[in-house]
mmCIF file of C-alpha atoms in Angstrom:
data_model
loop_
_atom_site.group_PDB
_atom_site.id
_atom_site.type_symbol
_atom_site.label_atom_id
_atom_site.label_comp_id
_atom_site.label_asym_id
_atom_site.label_seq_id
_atom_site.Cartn_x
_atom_site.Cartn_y
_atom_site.Cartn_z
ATOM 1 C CA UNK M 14 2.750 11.997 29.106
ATOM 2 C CA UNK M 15 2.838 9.628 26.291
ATOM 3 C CA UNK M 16 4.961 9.957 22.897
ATOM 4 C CA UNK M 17 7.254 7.740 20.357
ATOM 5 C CA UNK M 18 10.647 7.592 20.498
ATOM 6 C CA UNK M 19 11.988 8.568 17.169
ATOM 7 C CA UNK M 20 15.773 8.734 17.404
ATOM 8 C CA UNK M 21 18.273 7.288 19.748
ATOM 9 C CA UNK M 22 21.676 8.203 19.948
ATOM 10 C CA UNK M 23 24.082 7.829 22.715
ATOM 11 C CA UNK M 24 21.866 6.989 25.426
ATOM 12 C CA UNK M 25 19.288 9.736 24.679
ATOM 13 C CA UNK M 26 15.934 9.193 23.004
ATOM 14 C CA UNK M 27 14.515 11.178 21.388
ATOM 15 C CA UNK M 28 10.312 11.312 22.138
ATOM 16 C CA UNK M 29 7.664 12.824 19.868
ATOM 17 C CA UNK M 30 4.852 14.124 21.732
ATOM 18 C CA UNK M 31 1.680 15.007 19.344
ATOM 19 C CA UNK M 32 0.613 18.656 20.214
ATOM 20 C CA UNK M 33 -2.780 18.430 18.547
ATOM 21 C CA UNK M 34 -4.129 17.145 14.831
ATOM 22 C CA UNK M 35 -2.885 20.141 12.815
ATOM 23 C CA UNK M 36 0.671 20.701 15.098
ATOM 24 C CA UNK M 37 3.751 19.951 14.329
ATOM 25 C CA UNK M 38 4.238 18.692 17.707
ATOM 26 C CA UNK M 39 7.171 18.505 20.290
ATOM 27 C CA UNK M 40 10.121 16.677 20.713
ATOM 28 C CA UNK M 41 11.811 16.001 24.112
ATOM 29 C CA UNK M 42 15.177 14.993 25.198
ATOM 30 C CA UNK M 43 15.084 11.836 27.758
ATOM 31 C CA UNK M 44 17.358 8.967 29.359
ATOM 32 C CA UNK M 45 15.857 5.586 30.026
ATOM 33 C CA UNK M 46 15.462 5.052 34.135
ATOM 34 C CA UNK M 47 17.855 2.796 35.029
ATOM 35 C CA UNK M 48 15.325 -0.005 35.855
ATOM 36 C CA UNK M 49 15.636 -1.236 31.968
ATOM 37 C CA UNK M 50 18.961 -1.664 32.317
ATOM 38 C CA UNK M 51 18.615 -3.613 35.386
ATOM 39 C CA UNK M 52 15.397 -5.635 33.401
ATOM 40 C CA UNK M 53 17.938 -5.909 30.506
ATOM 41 C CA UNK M 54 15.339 -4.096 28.195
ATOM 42 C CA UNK M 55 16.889 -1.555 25.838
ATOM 43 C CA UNK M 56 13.912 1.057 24.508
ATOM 44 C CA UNK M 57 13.644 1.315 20.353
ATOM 45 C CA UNK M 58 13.189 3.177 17.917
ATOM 46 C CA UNK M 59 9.392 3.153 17.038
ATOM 47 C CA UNK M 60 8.334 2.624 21.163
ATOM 48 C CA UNK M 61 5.518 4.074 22.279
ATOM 49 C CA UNK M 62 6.488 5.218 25.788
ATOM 50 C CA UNK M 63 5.169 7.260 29.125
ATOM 51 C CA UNK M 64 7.272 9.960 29.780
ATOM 52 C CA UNK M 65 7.787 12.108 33.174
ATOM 53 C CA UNK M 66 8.246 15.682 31.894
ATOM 54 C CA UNK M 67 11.300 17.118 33.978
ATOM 55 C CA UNK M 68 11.568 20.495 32.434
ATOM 56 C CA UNK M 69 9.032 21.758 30.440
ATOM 57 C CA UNK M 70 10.559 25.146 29.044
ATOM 58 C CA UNK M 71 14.140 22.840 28.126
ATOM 59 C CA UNK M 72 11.857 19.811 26.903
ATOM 60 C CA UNK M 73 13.892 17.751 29.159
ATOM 61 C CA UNK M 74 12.478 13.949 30.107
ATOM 62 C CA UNK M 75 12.957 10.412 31.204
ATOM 63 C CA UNK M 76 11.441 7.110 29.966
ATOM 64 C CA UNK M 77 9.152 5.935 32.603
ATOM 65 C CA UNK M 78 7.592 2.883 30.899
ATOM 66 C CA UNK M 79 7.805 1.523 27.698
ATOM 67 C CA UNK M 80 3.970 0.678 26.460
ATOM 68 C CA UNK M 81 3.582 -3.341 24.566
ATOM 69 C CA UNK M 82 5.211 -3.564 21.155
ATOM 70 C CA UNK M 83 3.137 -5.027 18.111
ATOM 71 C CA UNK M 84 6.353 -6.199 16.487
ATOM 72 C CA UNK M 85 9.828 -5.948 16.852
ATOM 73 C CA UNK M 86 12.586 -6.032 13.713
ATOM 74 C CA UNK M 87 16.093 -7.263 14.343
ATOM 75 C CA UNK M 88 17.369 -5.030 11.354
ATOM 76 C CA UNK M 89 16.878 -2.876 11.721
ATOM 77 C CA UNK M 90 16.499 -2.824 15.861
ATOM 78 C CA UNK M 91 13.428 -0.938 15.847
ATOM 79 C CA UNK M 92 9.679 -1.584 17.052
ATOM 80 C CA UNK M 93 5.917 -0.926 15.878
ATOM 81 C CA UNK M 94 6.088 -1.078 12.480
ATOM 82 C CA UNK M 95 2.898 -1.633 10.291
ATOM 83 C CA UNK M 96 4.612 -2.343 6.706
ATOM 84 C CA UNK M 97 7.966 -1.737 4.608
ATOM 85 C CA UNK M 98 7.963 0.614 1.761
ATOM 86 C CA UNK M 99 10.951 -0.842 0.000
ATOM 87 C CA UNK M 100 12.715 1.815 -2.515
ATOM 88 C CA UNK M 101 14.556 1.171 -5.755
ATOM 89 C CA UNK M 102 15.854 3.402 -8.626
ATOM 90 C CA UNK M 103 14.501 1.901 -12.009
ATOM 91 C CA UNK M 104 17.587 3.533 -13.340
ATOM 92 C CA UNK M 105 21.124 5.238 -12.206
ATOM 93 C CA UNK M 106 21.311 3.041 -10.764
ATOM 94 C CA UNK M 107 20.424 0.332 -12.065
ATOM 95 C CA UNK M 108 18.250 -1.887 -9.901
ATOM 96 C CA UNK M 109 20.011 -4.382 -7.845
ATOM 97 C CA UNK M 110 17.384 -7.113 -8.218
ATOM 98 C CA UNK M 111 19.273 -9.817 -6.069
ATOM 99 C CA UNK M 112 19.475 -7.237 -3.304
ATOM 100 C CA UNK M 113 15.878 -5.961 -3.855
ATOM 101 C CA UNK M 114 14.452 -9.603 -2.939
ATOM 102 C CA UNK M 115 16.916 -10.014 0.041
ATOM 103 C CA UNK M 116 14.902 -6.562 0.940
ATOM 104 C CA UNK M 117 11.513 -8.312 0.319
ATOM 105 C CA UNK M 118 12.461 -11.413 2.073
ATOM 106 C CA UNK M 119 13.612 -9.782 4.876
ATOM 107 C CA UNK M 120 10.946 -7.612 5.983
ATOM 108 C CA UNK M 121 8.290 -11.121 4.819
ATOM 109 C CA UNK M 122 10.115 -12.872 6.888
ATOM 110 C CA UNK M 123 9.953 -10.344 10.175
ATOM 111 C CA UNK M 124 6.042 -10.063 9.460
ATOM 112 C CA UNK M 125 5.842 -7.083 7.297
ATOM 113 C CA UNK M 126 4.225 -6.173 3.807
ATOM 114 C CA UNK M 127 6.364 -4.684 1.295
ATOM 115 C CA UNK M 128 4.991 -1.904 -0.976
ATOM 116 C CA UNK M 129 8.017 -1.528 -3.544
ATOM 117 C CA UNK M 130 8.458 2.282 -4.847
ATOM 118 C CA UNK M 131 10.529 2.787 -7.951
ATOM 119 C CA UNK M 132 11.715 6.038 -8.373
ATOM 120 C CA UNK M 133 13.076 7.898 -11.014
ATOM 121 C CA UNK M 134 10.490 6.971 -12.914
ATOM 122 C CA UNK M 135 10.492 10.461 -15.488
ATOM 123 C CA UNK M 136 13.789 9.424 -16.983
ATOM 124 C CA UNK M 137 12.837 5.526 -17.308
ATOM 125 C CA UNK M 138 11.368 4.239 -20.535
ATOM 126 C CA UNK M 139 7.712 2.746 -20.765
ATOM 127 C CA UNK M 140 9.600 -1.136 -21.837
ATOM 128 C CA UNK M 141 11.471 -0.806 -18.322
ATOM 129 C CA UNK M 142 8.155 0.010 -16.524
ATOM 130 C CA UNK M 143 6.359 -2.664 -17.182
ATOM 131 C CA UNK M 144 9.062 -5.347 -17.056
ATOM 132 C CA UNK M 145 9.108 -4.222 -13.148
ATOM 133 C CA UNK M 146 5.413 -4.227 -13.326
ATOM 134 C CA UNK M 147 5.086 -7.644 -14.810
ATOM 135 C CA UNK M 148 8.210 -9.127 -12.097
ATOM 136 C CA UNK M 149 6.950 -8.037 -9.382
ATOM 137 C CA UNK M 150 3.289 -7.726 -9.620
ATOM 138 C CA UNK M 151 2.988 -11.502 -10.462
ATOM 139 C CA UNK M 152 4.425 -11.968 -6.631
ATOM 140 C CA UNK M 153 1.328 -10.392 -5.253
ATOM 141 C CA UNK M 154 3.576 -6.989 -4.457
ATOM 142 C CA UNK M 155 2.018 -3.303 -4.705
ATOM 143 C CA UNK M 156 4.118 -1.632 -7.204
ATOM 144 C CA UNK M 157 4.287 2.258 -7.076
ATOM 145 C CA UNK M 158 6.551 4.381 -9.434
ATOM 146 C CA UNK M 159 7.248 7.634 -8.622
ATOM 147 C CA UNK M 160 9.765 10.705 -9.806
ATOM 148 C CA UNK M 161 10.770 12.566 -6.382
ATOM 149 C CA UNK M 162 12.279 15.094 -8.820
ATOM 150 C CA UNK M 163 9.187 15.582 -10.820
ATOM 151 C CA UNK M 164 6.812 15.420 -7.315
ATOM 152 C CA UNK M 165 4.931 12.750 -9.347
ATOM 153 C CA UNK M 166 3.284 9.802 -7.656
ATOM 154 C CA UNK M 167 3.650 11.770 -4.573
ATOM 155 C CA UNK M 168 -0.070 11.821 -3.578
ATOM 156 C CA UNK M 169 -0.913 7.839 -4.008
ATOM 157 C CA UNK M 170 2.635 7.224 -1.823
ATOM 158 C CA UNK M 171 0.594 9.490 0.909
ATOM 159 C CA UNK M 172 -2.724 7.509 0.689
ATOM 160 C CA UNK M 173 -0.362 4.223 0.879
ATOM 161 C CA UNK M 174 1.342 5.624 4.165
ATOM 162 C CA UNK M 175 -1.904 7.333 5.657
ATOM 163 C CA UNK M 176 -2.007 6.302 9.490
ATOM 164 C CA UNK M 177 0.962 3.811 9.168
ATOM 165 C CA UNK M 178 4.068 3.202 10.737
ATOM 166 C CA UNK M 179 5.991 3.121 7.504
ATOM 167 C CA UNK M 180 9.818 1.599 7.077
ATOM 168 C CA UNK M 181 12.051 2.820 4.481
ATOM 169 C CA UNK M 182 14.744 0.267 3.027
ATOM 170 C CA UNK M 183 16.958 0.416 -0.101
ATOM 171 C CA UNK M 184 20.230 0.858 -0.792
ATOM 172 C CA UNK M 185 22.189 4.347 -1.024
ATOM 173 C CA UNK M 186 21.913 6.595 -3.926
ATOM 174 C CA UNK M 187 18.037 5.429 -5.503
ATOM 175 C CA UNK M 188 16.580 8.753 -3.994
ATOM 176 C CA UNK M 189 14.877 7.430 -0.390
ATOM 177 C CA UNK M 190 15.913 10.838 1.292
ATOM 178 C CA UNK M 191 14.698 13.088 -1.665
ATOM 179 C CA UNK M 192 11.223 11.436 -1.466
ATOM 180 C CA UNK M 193 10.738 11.728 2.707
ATOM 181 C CA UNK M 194 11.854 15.295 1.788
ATOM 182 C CA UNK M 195 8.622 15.455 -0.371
ATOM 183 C CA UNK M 196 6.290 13.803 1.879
ATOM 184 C CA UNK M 197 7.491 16.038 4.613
ATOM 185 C CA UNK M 198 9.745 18.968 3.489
ATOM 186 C CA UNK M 199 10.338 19.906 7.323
ATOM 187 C CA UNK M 200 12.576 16.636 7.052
ATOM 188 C CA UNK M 201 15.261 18.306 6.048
ATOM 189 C CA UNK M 202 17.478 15.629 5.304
ATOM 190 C CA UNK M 203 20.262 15.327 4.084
ATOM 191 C CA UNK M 204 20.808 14.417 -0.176
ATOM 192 C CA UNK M 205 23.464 12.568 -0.911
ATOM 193 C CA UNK M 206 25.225 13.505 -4.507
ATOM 194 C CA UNK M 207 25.141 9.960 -6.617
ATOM 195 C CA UNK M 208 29.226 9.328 -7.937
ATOM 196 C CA UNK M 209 29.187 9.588 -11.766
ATOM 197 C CA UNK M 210 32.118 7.616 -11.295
ATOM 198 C CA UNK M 211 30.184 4.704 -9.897
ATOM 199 C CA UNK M 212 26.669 5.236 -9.867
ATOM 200 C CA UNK M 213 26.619 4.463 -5.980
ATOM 201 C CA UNK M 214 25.132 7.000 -3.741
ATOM 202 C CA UNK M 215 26.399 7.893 -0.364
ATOM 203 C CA UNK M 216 25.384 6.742 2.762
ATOM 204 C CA UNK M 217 23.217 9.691 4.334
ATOM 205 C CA UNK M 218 21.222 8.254 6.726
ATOM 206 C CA UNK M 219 23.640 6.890 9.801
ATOM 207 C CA UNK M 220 20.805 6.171 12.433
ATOM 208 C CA UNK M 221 17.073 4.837 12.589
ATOM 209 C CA UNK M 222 14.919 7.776 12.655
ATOM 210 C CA UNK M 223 11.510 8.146 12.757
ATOM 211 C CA UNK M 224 9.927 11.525 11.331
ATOM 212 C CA UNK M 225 6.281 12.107 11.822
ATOM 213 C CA UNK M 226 4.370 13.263 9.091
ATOM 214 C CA UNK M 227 0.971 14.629 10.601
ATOM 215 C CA UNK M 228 -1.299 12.810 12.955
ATOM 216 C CA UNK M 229 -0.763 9.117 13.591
ATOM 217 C CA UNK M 230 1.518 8.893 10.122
ATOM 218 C CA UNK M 231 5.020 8.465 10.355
ATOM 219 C CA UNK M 232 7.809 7.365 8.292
ATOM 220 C CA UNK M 233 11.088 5.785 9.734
ATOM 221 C CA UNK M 234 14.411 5.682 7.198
ATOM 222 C CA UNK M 235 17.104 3.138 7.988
ATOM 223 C CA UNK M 236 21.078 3.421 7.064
ATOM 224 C CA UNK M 237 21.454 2.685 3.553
ATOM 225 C CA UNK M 238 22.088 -1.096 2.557
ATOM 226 C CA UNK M 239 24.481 -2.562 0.361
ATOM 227 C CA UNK M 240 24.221 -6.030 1.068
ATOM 228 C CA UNK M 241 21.916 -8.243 3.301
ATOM 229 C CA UNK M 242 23.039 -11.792 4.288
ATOM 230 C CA UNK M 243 19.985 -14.330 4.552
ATOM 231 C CA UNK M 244 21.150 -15.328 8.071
ATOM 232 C CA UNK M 245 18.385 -18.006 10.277
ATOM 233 C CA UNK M 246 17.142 -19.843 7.278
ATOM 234 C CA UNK M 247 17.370 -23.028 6.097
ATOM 235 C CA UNK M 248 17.534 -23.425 1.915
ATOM 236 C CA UNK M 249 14.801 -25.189 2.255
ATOM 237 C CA UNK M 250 12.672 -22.460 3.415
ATOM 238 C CA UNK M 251 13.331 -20.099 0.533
ATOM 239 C CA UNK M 252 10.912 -21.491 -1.373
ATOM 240 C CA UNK M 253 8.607 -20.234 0.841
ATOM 241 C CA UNK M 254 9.331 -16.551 0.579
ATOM 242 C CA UNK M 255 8.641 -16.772 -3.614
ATOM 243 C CA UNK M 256 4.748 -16.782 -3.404
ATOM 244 C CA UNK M 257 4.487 -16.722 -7.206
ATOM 245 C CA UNK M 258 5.984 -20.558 -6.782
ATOM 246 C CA UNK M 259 2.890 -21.434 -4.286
ATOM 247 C CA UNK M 260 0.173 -22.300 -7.191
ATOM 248 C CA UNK M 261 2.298 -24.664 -8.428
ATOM 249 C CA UNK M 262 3.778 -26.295 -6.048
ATOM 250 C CA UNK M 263 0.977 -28.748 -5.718
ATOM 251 C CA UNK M 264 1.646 -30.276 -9.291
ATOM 252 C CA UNK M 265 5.119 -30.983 -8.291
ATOM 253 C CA UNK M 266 6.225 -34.641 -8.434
ATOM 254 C CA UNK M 267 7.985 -34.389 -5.180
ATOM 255 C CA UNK M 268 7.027 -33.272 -2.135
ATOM 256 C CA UNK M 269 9.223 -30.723 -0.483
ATOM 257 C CA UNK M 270 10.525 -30.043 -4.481
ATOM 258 C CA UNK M 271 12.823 -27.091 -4.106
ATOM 259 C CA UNK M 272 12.365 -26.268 -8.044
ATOM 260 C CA UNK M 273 16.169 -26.678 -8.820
ATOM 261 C CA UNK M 274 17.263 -30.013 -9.854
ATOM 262 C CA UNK M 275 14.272 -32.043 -9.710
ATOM 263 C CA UNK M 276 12.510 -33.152 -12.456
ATOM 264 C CA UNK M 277 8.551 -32.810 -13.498
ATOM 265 C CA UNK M 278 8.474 -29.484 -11.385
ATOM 266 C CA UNK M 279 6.086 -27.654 -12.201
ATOM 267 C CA UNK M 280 7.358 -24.335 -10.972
ATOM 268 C CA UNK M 281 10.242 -24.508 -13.660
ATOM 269 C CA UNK M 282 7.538 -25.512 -16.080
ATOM 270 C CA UNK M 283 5.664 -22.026 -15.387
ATOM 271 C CA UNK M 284 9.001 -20.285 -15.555
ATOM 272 C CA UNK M 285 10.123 -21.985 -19.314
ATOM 273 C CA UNK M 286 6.066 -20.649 -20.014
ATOM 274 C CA UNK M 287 6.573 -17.370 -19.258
ATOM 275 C CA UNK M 288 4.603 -17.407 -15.989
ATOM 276 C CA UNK M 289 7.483 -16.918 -13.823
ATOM 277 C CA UNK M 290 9.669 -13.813 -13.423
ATOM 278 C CA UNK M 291 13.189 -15.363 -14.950
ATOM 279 C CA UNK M 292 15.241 -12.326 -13.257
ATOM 280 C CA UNK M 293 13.077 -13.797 -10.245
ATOM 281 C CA UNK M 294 13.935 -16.963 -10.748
ATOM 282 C CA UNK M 295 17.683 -16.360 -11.177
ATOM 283 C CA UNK M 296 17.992 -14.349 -7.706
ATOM 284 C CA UNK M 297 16.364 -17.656 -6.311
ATOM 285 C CA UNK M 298 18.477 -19.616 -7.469
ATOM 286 C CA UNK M 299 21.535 -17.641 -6.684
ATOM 287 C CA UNK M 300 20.317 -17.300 -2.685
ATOM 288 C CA UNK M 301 19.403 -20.934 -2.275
ATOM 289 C CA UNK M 302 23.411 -21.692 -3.335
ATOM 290 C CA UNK M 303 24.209 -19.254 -0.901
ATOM 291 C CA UNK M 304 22.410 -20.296 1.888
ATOM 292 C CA UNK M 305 23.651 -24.199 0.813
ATOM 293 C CA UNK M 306 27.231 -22.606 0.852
ATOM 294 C CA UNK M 307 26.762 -20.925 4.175
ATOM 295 C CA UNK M 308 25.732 -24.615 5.802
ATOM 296 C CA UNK M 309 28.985 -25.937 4.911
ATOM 297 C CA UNK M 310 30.695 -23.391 7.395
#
């Protein structure tokens, strides 16, 4: 029998078997055979797997062969995933915009395309709209903004996820749980309360979980990030993951131009015109000294 794994914990996996279009499904309980362990191949999250069915009645299984991956992500450890819907309050809290590149760059950089969701959208002003719109639109991102509170944008997230794979990422607090809850209010998942105190929500997702949505359309929400280090890249190679810098590059005086200190870039030419994101430019900036800094160590 084939299924996805959707959960692991502690050794058990936990497989998704499709029970026809309109069904909810099954999900059985299985252990890996003990030949992956000898092959040194741990199953993921997001595997597609054949399953031998040991109790039927108890929905009782074990992993029998785990089919070829499309893609595998490091972080998180998971596999088959078709893009990254990357979610962001526009406000409390306030968007992180350092961290929300670090989110971009890291799924770019593992092979995925980012659709970034803002939500909260009903208490955000029109100005603070389309300052995100302009930013981030520019880069060649889909920008979606949503209100789980007020279910709107709710039916264009659904056409963006339709037969996907989808990953969640943010950080705690900016309302990824409340919005899986929408797409799929058998979820039930947990909602964690955002401290007035701090504005920081609570970390309510502790594992990698996959939760199917109907048919071949499934979601998977990841432990909550507060910070993401830009590990396995030279500074050099930033560059690369800004694509709004790419139709300028060419006009640069010097080849390889990292559009800091040199001068007649044209990349910092666009930004003093208005044609680069500043709050873009800034967060580059800011990771290129850290990945300079990290060198050093």
């Amino acid at each position: 029998m084939q299924g996805k794994i959707i959960k692991g914990i502690a050794g058990f996996y936990y497989v998704y078997v499709q029970d026809g279009a309109d069904t909810q499904g099954k999900i059985y309980e299985c252990k890996a055979k003990g030949v992956f362990r000898k092959d040194n191949i741990k199953p993921l999250v997001g595997d597609n797997v054949l399953m031998d069915v040991l109790d039927e009645e108890a929905l009782f299984g074990n992993i029998a062969q785990i089919l070829p991956r499309r893609n595998e992500l490091i972080r998180p450890a998971v596999a088959n995933i078709d893009q990254a819907l990357v979610i962001f309050a526009i406000v409390k809290p306030e968007p992180n915009f350092n961290l929300l590149d670090r989110f971009l760059i890291m799924m770019e950089k593992q092979g995925l395309n980012s659709v970034i969701c803002f939500n909260k959208q009903d208490i955000a002003t029109k100005k603070e709209k389309q300052e995100l719109r302009r930013a981030y639109e520019s880069c060649g991102y889909l920008v979606l903004f949503v209100s789980a509170r007020k279910r709107q944008g709710m039916k264009e997230l659904k056409r963006l996820l339709e037969g996907k794979t989808t990953a969640v990422a943010g950080p705690s607090g900016v309302g990824k749980s409340s919005i899986i809850n929408r797409l799929n209010p058998k979820a039930n998942m947990e909602i964690g309360d955002i401290s007035r105190k701090i504005e920081r929500g609570k970390h309510t997702t502790r594992h990698s979980e996959i939760i199917a949505l109907h048919g071949d359309t499934y979601i998977m929400d990841t432990p909550g990030f507060t910070s993401l280090q830009l590990f396995d890249m030279e500074k050099e190679e930033l560059k690369d993951y800004y694509p709004e810098f790419e139709e300028y590059e060419e006009g640069c005086r010097f080849a390889g131009c990292v559009h800091i200190g040199e001068p007649d870039c044209k990349v910092k030419e666009a930004l003093e015109e208005g044609r680069i994101s500043p709050v873009r430019y800034h967060n580059y900036k800011m990771l290129y000294e850290e990945l300079r800094e990290q060198k050093k160590y």
